[in-house]
Amino acid sequence: MQQATHNSETMLGWFHDGNHDKVTEHLLNTLRFFNNQSYSKLAGQEREFLNLFLHDMLYMFTLPSYRLNQQQSLQFILQNPLICNLVAMSNIGTTDQALELILTSRHTNNVGKVLTLYSPRNTLHINISQMLDANPYLTNIWYGTYCGSFTSVMANEHAINRLREHLTNPDERLDTLTNQHWPYFGMTYVDHVGDRHRKKKINESIQTRHVNLQIRNTSSPGEDKPKIAVFSDRWNTRSSVYRNQAEFLETLQDDYHLTLVHAVIDDRSLFDTSIFDDFMYIGQANSNAVNLQQLIENDFRVAYYPDVGMSPQSISLANVRLAPIQMCGVGHSVSTFGSLIDYYLSGEDVERAENPEDNYSERLMMLPGYGIIHNQIEYEPTNPAPDESRFLVNCPWYSQKTNYEMLLVLKEILEESDAPLHFQMFPGSSSTILNGHISFAADVEQVLGKENVTVFAELSYEDYMARMEMGEITIDAFPFGGCNTVADSLHIAKPTVTWEGESWYNRIGSAMLRDVGLEDWIATNRDEYIELVLELIANKRKRQNIVKKLGDGGADAAFANESKKHFKAMFDYVVANHEALVAEGKRSALRIDAKTGEVVS
């Protein structure tokens, strides 16, 4: 791995010579170097280099005579989550001491320095309202950037509480337009109850930004082969979005003209374009917003978003009226709560029976089934022999799902189990964002004990599935549960326990268990979850019965694709009747009668 260079004497020489810009350029370039790395472990010279660099950077920040202008402060603040992660995996731990020195010294303009170093891991409390008074521009940039720490700090008790504090009850002057993706996407993991309010505010801010935008759409009802724009930068065979929605969109290709629109990657070879008539790259205006120039005049009848919330570009687009009819699928499986999306695709078997509409700002299009179709998994199980020395428990949870409360649940299971347990954590790529894996793994190990858990760095799908096969059982996360990870577990015939809540994202796994005849392993509260996991660990015969049931084709029901025809029927109905549906003004879900195939509004 290529290494950056840093020499304390050289940097101090620049400083004493008055060449502060050279110091700043060096610090920022070294931070960018670390941003481009993904460490799963750190030892020897790499650790020494990191410690030395951070020590010198923090020292420079504490010097009143080292000043940053507005643009330099901006560049440093944008590295806030990265600095948080780097300091956490170094020997320094937090930036508390440096912050105290900055705040108590004779700094005349310290806002940029404070906001660069202030992260959820700090025990020191900073009054953000005072920062807004001093510099609202930089403080707003800090807010959106600060929220990006959620992918690496959810397992830390103090950090998750501090993050919740700033996300759920912020100063109303924070507009969240800078790095809007982090608070928008992360809010559901940080506070799945309060996310409705905060996402609504973000949507309103984006819509205000576009208030003077004039889209000229020339589509009309009753067109022959209406044009559909599918907006996604994740339409490839490895993406969970593709795995869950590809078969639905395939049903549209004969009767509609389909265009795949993407904003980030200008390389057609990275997408599956087999069902599309056209392919449009629109580019980005900046890191948050797309370039709308090619869409100002369009003839799309429907704008379909498979994954609103999973990229900043999708959030921006969902808040522009590009087409008369706008729909989204279960990509990031939570309502946009106030965007300009008209309809949200979901499944009758997953949503709660009473008032599912309450979880959405969009009108629900409810299909029989899950609202998704799991593609058949190509991985061929190898059925390895179990580890006789310990009982391996699979936790295929992204790092943002691995919250401190769930770790306490695992700790209780660990303490109450008669069998020696070892948890296998699979955070995937999420823990590597902004070099967060080492600090995330350390937080997990702090709660569970290093000897009781292995936190895997990002694995290939084949390696991940091979490791999952070594586990005896799989247990789901809460409040944001798994979908494809539960499908993975059922495919390799692993006994699985889920914890069912009130939203699609913590009900989909349970719906799948019901369909494969494992409804006895669905918990509805914390105590029940612990009890079921312990029972499954203790009862080998029950585990063997589950393995046999799943291995004999019992898992096939979770991959059934009968709802393809219902998707097409619902899509056709909405396209044909959208104006009438809007005129009705109803909020009730659109449903399909499974027997007749007719839509009921």
Coordinates of C-alpha atoms in Angstrom, one line a residue, residues 42-512:
L42 CA -3.2 -0.9 12.0
A43 CA 0.2 -1.8 13.4
G44 CA 3.9 -1.1 13.1
Q45 CA 5.0 1.8 10.9
E46 CA 1.5 2.6 9.8
R47 CA 0.3 3.2 13.4
E48 CA 3.4 5.2 14.2
F49 CA 2.8 7.4 11.1
L50 CA -0.8 7.9 12.0
N51 CA 0.0 8.8 15.6
L52 CA 2.7 11.2 14.6
F53 CA 0.6 12.9 12.0
L54 CA -2.4 13.4 14.2
H55 CA -0.3 14.6 17.1
D56 CA 1.2 17.3 14.9
M57 CA -2.1 18.2 13.3
L58 CA -3.8 18.7 16.6
Y59 CA -0.8 20.6 17.9
M60 CA -1.0 23.0 15.0
F61 CA -4.7 23.5 15.6
T62 CA -4.1 24.5 19.2
L63 CA -1.7 27.3 18.2
P64 CA -3.5 30.7 18.1
S65 CA -1.1 31.9 15.6
Y66 CA -2.0 29.1 13.1
R67 CA -5.0 30.6 11.4
L68 CA -7.4 29.2 8.8
N69 CA -9.4 31.3 6.4
Q70 CA -13.0 30.5 5.5
Q71 CA -12.2 28.2 2.5
Q72 CA -9.5 26.3 4.5
S73 CA -11.9 25.8 7.4
L74 CA -14.4 24.4 5.0
Q75 CA -12.0 21.9 3.6
F76 CA -11.1 20.7 7.1
I77 CA -14.7 20.5 8.3
L78 CA -15.6 18.3 5.4
Q79 CA -13.1 15.8 6.8
N80 CA -14.8 15.7 10.3
P81 CA -16.0 12.1 10.3
L82 CA -12.7 10.9 8.9
I83 CA -10.7 12.8 11.6
C84 CA -13.1 11.3 14.2
N85 CA -12.3 7.8 13.0
L86 CA -8.6 8.3 12.6
V87 CA -8.2 9.8 16.1
A88 CA -10.3 6.9 17.5
M89 CA -8.1 4.3 16.0
S90 CA -4.9 6.1 17.1
N91 CA -3.3 6.3 20.5
I92 CA -5.0 9.7 21.1
G93 CA -8.6 8.4 21.3
T94 CA -10.6 11.7 21.0
T95 CA -9.9 15.3 20.2
D96 CA -11.2 16.5 23.7
Q97 CA -7.8 17.8 24.9
A98 CA -7.1 19.8 21.7
L99 CA -10.7 21.2 21.8
E100 CA -10.2 22.4 25.4
L101 CA -7.0 24.1 24.5
I102 CA -8.5 25.8 21.5
L103 CA -11.6 27.0 23.5
T104 CA -9.5 28.3 26.5
S105 CA -6.7 29.9 24.6
R106 CA -6.7 33.4 23.0
H107 CA -8.0 32.3 19.6
T108 CA -9.8 35.2 17.9
N109 CA -11.5 33.0 15.3
N110 CA -11.7 29.4 16.3
V111 CA -15.0 28.3 14.8
G112 CA -13.4 26.4 11.9
K113 CA -11.0 24.6 14.1
V114 CA -13.6 23.7 16.7
L115 CA -16.0 22.3 14.0
T116 CA -13.2 20.4 12.4
L117 CA -12.5 18.5 15.6
Y118 CA -16.0 18.2 17.2
S119 CA -17.5 14.8 16.6
P120 CA -19.9 12.4 18.4
R121 CA -17.0 10.8 20.2
N122 CA -16.1 13.9 22.2
T123 CA -17.1 14.0 25.8
L124 CA -16.7 17.8 25.7
H125 CA -19.9 19.6 24.9
I126 CA -20.0 22.4 22.3
N127 CA -22.9 24.8 22.1
I128 CA -23.8 24.6 18.4
S129 CA -26.2 27.6 18.7
Q130 CA -23.1 29.7 19.6
M131 CA -21.3 28.3 16.6
L132 CA -24.2 29.3 14.4
D133 CA -24.1 32.8 15.8
A134 CA -20.4 33.1 15.1
N135 CA -20.5 31.5 11.6
P136 CA -23.7 30.0 10.2
Y137 CA -22.2 29.0 6.9
L138 CA -19.5 26.8 8.4
T139 CA -21.8 25.4 11.1
N140 CA -24.3 24.3 8.5
I141 CA -21.5 22.6 6.6
W142 CA -20.4 20.9 9.8
Y143 CA -23.9 19.6 10.7
G144 CA -24.4 17.6 7.5
T145 CA -20.8 16.3 7.6
Y146 CA -20.9 15.5 11.4
C147 CA -23.9 13.3 10.8
G148 CA -21.7 11.1 8.5
S149 CA -20.2 9.5 11.6
F150 CA -23.3 7.3 12.0
T151 CA -21.7 4.5 9.9
S152 CA -18.9 4.0 12.5
V153 CA -20.2 5.2 15.9
M154 CA -23.5 3.4 16.5
A155 CA -21.9 0.8 18.6
N156 CA -20.5 3.4 21.0
E157 CA -22.9 4.3 23.9
H158 CA -21.7 7.9 24.3
A159 CA -21.3 8.6 20.6
I160 CA -24.8 7.3 19.6
N161 CA -26.4 9.4 22.4
R162 CA -24.5 12.5 21.2
L163 CA -25.5 11.8 17.6
R164 CA -29.1 11.5 18.6
E165 CA -29.0 14.7 20.5
H166 CA -27.8 16.7 17.5
L167 CA -30.0 14.9 14.9
T168 CA -33.3 14.8 16.8
N169 CA -33.4 18.3 18.3
P170 CA -31.1 20.6 16.3
D171 CA -31.2 24.4 16.2
E172 CA -33.8 25.2 13.6
R173 CA -31.3 27.4 11.7
L174 CA -29.5 24.3 10.5
D175 CA -30.6 23.9 6.9
T176 CA -29.0 20.5 6.2
L177 CA -28.5 21.2 2.5
T178 CA -24.7 20.5 2.7
N179 CA -24.1 16.8 2.8
Q180 CA -27.8 16.3 3.1
H181 CA -27.3 12.6 2.4
W182 CA -25.9 11.8 5.8
P183 CA -28.7 13.2 8.0
Y184 CA -31.3 12.0 5.6
F185 CA -30.1 8.4 5.2
G186 CA -28.7 8.1 8.8
M187 CA -31.7 9.5 10.6
T188 CA -33.7 6.2 10.6
Y189 CA -30.8 4.3 12.2
V190 CA -30.1 7.0 14.8
D191 CA -33.8 7.6 15.7
H192 CA -36.4 5.6 13.8
V193 CA -39.2 7.4 15.6
G194 CA -38.0 11.0 15.0
D195 CA -36.8 10.5 11.4
R196 CA -40.2 11.6 10.0
H197 CA -39.8 15.2 11.2
R198 CA -36.1 15.6 10.3
K199 CA -36.5 14.1 6.8
K200 CA -39.5 16.4 6.2
K201 CA -37.3 19.4 7.0
I202 CA -34.6 18.3 4.6
N203 CA -37.1 17.7 1.8
E204 CA -38.5 21.2 2.4
S205 CA -35.1 22.7 2.2
I206 CA -34.3 21.0 -1.1
Q207 CA -37.7 22.0 -2.6
T208 CA -37.1 25.6 -1.5
R209 CA -33.8 25.5 -3.4
H210 CA -35.6 24.4 -6.6
V211 CA -38.6 26.8 -6.2
N212 CA -37.7 28.7 -9.4
L213 CA -36.9 25.6 -11.4
Q214 CA -39.3 25.2 -14.4
I215 CA -39.6 21.6 -15.7
R216 CA -41.4 21.3 -19.0
N217 CA -42.9 17.9 -19.3
T218 CA -44.7 17.0 -22.5
S219 CA -46.1 13.6 -21.7
S220 CA -49.9 13.1 -21.6
P221 CA -52.4 10.5 -20.4
G222 CA -53.2 7.6 -22.8
E223 CA -49.9 7.7 -24.7
D224 CA -48.9 4.6 -26.7
K225 CA -45.9 3.1 -24.9
P226 CA -45.4 5.8 -22.2
K227 CA -41.8 6.7 -21.3
I228 CA -40.5 5.7 -17.9
A229 CA -37.4 7.1 -16.4
V230 CA -35.7 4.8 -13.8
F231 CA -33.3 6.8 -11.7
S232 CA -30.5 4.7 -10.1
D233 CA -26.8 4.5 -9.8
R234 CA -27.0 1.0 -8.3
W235 CA -28.5 -1.0 -11.2
N236 CA -26.0 -3.8 -11.2
T237 CA -26.4 -7.5 -10.4
R238 CA -24.5 -7.3 -7.1
S239 CA -26.6 -4.4 -5.7
S240 CA -29.3 -5.2 -3.2
V241 CA -31.5 -2.7 -5.0
Y242 CA -31.2 -4.7 -8.2
R243 CA -31.6 -8.1 -6.4
N244 CA -35.0 -7.0 -5.1
Q245 CA -36.5 -5.0 -8.0
A246 CA -35.1 -6.3 -11.3
E247 CA -37.8 -8.8 -11.9
F248 CA -40.5 -6.1 -11.4
L249 CA -39.1 -3.7 -13.9
E250 CA -38.6 -6.6 -16.4
T251 CA -42.4 -6.8 -16.7
L252 CA -42.6 -3.3 -18.1
Q253 CA -40.3 -3.6 -21.1
D254 CA -43.0 -4.6 -23.7
D255 CA -45.5 -1.9 -22.9
Y256 CA -43.3 1.0 -21.9
H257 CA -40.2 2.8 -23.1
L258 CA -37.6 2.5 -20.4
T259 CA -34.7 4.8 -19.8
L260 CA -32.1 4.2 -17.1
V261 CA -31.0 7.6 -15.8
H262 CA -27.9 7.9 -13.6
A263 CA -25.8 10.8 -12.2
V264 CA -22.6 9.5 -10.7
I265 CA -20.9 6.9 -12.9
D266 CA -20.5 7.6 -16.6
D267 CA -19.8 4.0 -17.6
R268 CA -22.5 2.0 -19.2
S269 CA -20.6 -1.3 -18.7
L270 CA -21.1 -1.1 -14.9
F271 CA -24.9 -1.3 -15.2
D272 CA -27.3 -4.0 -16.4
T273 CA -29.0 -2.2 -19.2
S274 CA -30.7 -5.3 -20.8
I275 CA -34.3 -4.1 -20.3
F276 CA -33.7 -0.5 -21.1
D277 CA -34.4 1.3 -24.4
D278 CA -32.2 4.3 -23.6
F279 CA -29.4 5.1 -21.2
M280 CA -28.9 8.7 -19.9
Y281 CA -26.0 10.1 -17.9
I282 CA -26.9 13.5 -16.4
G283 CA -23.9 14.2 -14.2
Q284 CA -23.7 16.1 -10.9
A285 CA -24.0 19.8 -10.2
N286 CA -22.1 19.1 -6.9
S287 CA -21.7 16.3 -4.4
N288 CA -25.3 16.7 -3.3
A289 CA -27.2 17.7 -6.4
V290 CA -27.6 16.4 -9.9
N291 CA -27.3 18.4 -13.1
L292 CA -30.9 18.9 -14.2
Q293 CA -30.1 20.5 -17.6
Q294 CA -31.0 17.4 -19.6
L295 CA -34.2 16.9 -17.7
I296 CA -35.6 20.5 -17.9
E297 CA -37.5 19.4 -21.0
N298 CA -38.6 15.8 -21.0
D299 CA -41.5 13.5 -22.0
F300 CA -41.3 10.9 -19.2
R301 CA -44.7 9.9 -18.0
V302 CA -43.3 8.2 -14.9
A303 CA -40.2 8.8 -12.8
Y304 CA -39.4 5.6 -10.9
Y305 CA -36.8 5.6 -8.1
P306 CA -35.6 2.2 -6.9
D307 CA -33.4 3.6 -4.1
V308 CA -34.4 7.0 -2.8
G309 CA -32.1 7.9 0.2
M310 CA -29.2 5.7 -0.7
S311 CA -27.3 8.5 -2.5
P312 CA -27.5 12.3 -2.3
Q313 CA -28.5 12.5 -5.9
S314 CA -31.6 10.4 -5.4
I315 CA -32.6 12.7 -2.5
S316 CA -32.3 15.8 -4.7
L317 CA -34.2 14.2 -7.6
A318 CA -37.0 13.0 -5.4
N319 CA -37.7 16.6 -4.5
V320 CA -38.1 17.8 -8.1
R321 CA -41.3 17.3 -10.1
L322 CA -39.8 15.7 -13.2
A323 CA -42.8 13.7 -14.3
P324 CA -46.5 13.7 -13.7
I325 CA -46.3 10.4 -11.8
Q326 CA -43.4 9.7 -9.4
M327 CA -42.9 6.4 -7.7
C328 CA -40.3 4.7 -5.5
G329 CA -39.5 1.1 -4.6
V330 CA -38.2 -0.5 -1.5
G331 CA -34.5 0.3 -2.0
H332 CA -33.9 2.1 1.3
S333 CA -37.0 0.7 2.9
V334 CA -38.5 3.8 4.6
S335 CA -40.7 6.6 3.4
T336 CA -39.2 9.7 2.1
F337 CA -41.5 11.6 4.5
G338 CA -42.3 14.7 2.4
S339 CA -40.5 14.5 -0.9
L340 CA -42.4 14.9 -4.3
I341 CA -42.8 11.1 -4.6
D342 CA -46.5 10.2 -5.2
Y343 CA -46.5 6.4 -4.6
Y344 CA -44.5 4.0 -2.6
L345 CA -44.3 0.3 -3.6
S346 CA -44.7 -2.2 -0.7
G347 CA -46.1 -5.6 0.1
E348 CA -49.2 -6.8 1.9
D349 CA -47.4 -9.7 3.6
V350 CA -44.9 -7.3 5.2
E351 CA -46.8 -4.2 6.2
R352 CA -48.8 -4.2 9.4
A353 CA -52.5 -5.0 9.0
E354 CA -53.8 -1.8 10.6
N355 CA -53.1 1.6 9.1
P356 CA -49.9 0.8 7.2
E357 CA -50.4 4.2 5.6
D358 CA -49.4 6.0 8.8
N359 CA -45.7 5.0 8.0
Y360 CA -45.7 6.9 4.7
S361 CA -46.1 10.3 3.2
E362 CA -46.6 8.7 -0.2
R363 CA -49.7 6.7 -1.2
L364 CA -49.0 3.0 -0.8
M365 CA -49.1 0.6 -3.8
M366 CA -49.5 -2.7 -1.9
L367 CA -48.8 -5.9 -3.8
P368 CA -49.5 -9.4 -2.5
G369 CA -46.2 -10.6 -1.2
Y370 CA -43.2 -8.5 0.0
G371 CA -43.2 -5.6 -2.3
I372 CA -39.9 -7.0 -3.7
I373 CA -38.7 -10.2 -5.3
H374 CA -35.6 -11.8 -4.1
N375 CA -33.5 -13.0 -7.0
Q376 CA -32.4 -16.6 -6.8
I377 CA -29.0 -16.8 -5.1
E378 CA -26.3 -18.5 -7.2
Y379 CA -24.0 -19.3 -4.3
E380 CA -23.7 -23.1 -3.9
P381 CA -23.6 -24.2 -0.2
T382 CA -20.7 -26.3 0.9
N383 CA -22.1 -27.4 4.3
P384 CA -18.9 -27.3 6.3
A385 CA -18.6 -29.1 9.6
P386 CA -19.5 -27.0 12.7
D387 CA -16.8 -25.6 15.0
E388 CA -16.8 -28.0 17.9
S389 CA -15.0 -25.6 20.3
R390 CA -17.6 -22.8 20.2
F391 CA -21.0 -22.0 18.9
L392 CA -20.9 -19.5 16.1
V393 CA -23.7 -17.0 15.8
N394 CA -24.1 -15.0 12.5
C395 CA -24.9 -11.3 12.8
P396 CA -25.0 -10.0 9.2
W397 CA -25.6 -6.4 10.2
Y398 CA -24.3 -3.3 8.5
S399 CA -22.4 -1.1 10.9
Q400 CA -25.3 1.4 11.1
K401 CA -27.6 -1.4 12.2
T402 CA -25.2 -2.5 14.9
N403 CA -26.3 -0.1 17.6
Y404 CA -25.2 -0.1 21.2
E405 CA -28.6 -1.4 22.5
M406 CA -28.4 -4.4 20.2
L407 CA -24.9 -5.1 21.5
L408 CA -26.3 -5.1 25.1
V409 CA -28.8 -7.8 23.9
L410 CA -25.9 -9.9 22.5
K411 CA -24.0 -9.4 25.8
E412 CA -27.0 -10.8 27.7
I413 CA -27.3 -13.7 25.4
L414 CA -23.6 -14.3 25.8
E415 CA -23.8 -14.3 29.6
E416 CA -26.9 -16.5 29.8
S417 CA -25.9 -19.1 27.3
D418 CA -24.6 -22.4 28.6
A419 CA -22.7 -22.9 25.4
P420 CA -19.5 -20.9 24.7
L421 CA -20.6 -18.4 22.0
H422 CA -18.7 -16.5 19.4
F423 CA -20.4 -13.8 17.3
Q424 CA -19.6 -13.3 13.6
M425 CA -20.3 -9.7 12.7
F426 CA -20.6 -8.8 9.0
P427 CA -20.8 -5.0 8.6
G428 CA -19.9 -5.2 4.9
S429 CA -18.7 -2.0 3.2
S430 CA -20.5 0.3 5.6
S431 CA -17.8 0.1 8.3
T432 CA -15.1 1.0 5.8
I433 CA -16.6 4.4 4.9
L434 CA -14.3 7.2 5.9
N435 CA -11.9 4.6 7.4
G436 CA -14.3 3.6 10.2
H437 CA -13.7 -0.1 10.4
I438 CA -11.1 -0.2 13.2
S439 CA -12.9 2.2 15.5
F440 CA -16.2 0.4 14.9
A441 CA -14.7 -3.0 15.6
A442 CA -13.1 -1.7 18.8
D443 CA -16.5 -0.4 20.0
V444 CA -18.1 -3.8 19.4
E445 CA -15.2 -5.6 21.1
Q446 CA -15.4 -3.2 24.1
V447 CA -19.0 -4.4 24.8
L448 CA -18.8 -8.1 23.9
G449 CA -15.1 -8.8 24.7
K450 CA -12.6 -9.3 22.0
E451 CA -12.4 -13.0 22.5
N452 CA -16.2 -13.4 21.9
V453 CA -16.6 -11.7 18.5
T454 CA -15.0 -11.4 15.1
V455 CA -15.8 -8.3 13.2
F456 CA -15.0 -9.0 9.6
A457 CA -13.8 -6.3 7.2
E458 CA -15.6 -6.1 3.9
L459 CA -15.7 -9.5 2.2
S460 CA -16.5 -10.6 -1.3
Y461 CA -20.0 -12.1 -1.5
E462 CA -18.6 -15.6 -1.9
D463 CA -16.3 -15.2 1.2
Y464 CA -19.1 -13.7 3.2
M465 CA -21.4 -16.6 2.4
A466 CA -18.7 -19.1 3.2
R467 CA -18.2 -17.5 6.6
M468 CA -22.0 -17.4 7.1
E469 CA -22.1 -21.2 6.5
M470 CA -19.7 -21.8 9.4
G471 CA -22.2 -20.2 11.8
E472 CA -24.8 -22.4 13.5
I473 CA -27.6 -19.8 13.5
T474 CA -28.3 -16.3 12.2
I475 CA -30.0 -13.5 14.3
D476 CA -31.4 -10.3 12.9
A477 CA -30.8 -6.7 14.0
F478 CA -33.3 -4.2 15.4
P479 CA -34.8 -1.7 14.9
F480 CA -33.5 -1.8 11.3
G481 CA -33.6 -5.5 10.3
G482 CA -32.3 -7.4 7.4
C483 CA -33.8 -8.3 4.0
N484 CA -31.2 -9.7 1.7
T485 CA -29.2 -11.0 4.6
V486 CA -32.2 -13.0 5.8
A487 CA -32.5 -14.4 2.3
D488 CA -28.8 -15.3 2.3
S489 CA -29.3 -17.1 5.6
L490 CA -32.3 -19.1 4.4
H491 CA -30.5 -20.0 1.2
I492 CA -27.8 -21.7 3.2
A493 CA -30.4 -23.3 5.5
K494 CA -29.4 -21.4 8.7
P495 CA -31.9 -21.4 11.6
T496 CA -32.8 -17.7 11.9
V497 CA -34.4 -15.5 14.6
T498 CA -36.0 -12.1 13.7
W499 CA -37.4 -9.2 15.9
E500 CA -40.5 -7.8 14.4
G501 CA -41.5 -4.2 14.7
E502 CA -44.0 -1.8 13.0
S503 CA -42.1 -0.8 9.8
W504 CA -41.3 -2.6 6.6
Y505 CA -37.6 -2.6 7.5
N506 CA -38.1 -4.6 10.7
R507 CA -40.9 -6.8 9.3
I508 CA -39.6 -8.2 6.0
G509 CA -37.4 -10.8 7.7
S510 CA -40.3 -12.0 9.8
A511 CA -42.5 -12.2 6.7
M512 CA -40.0 -14.4 5.1

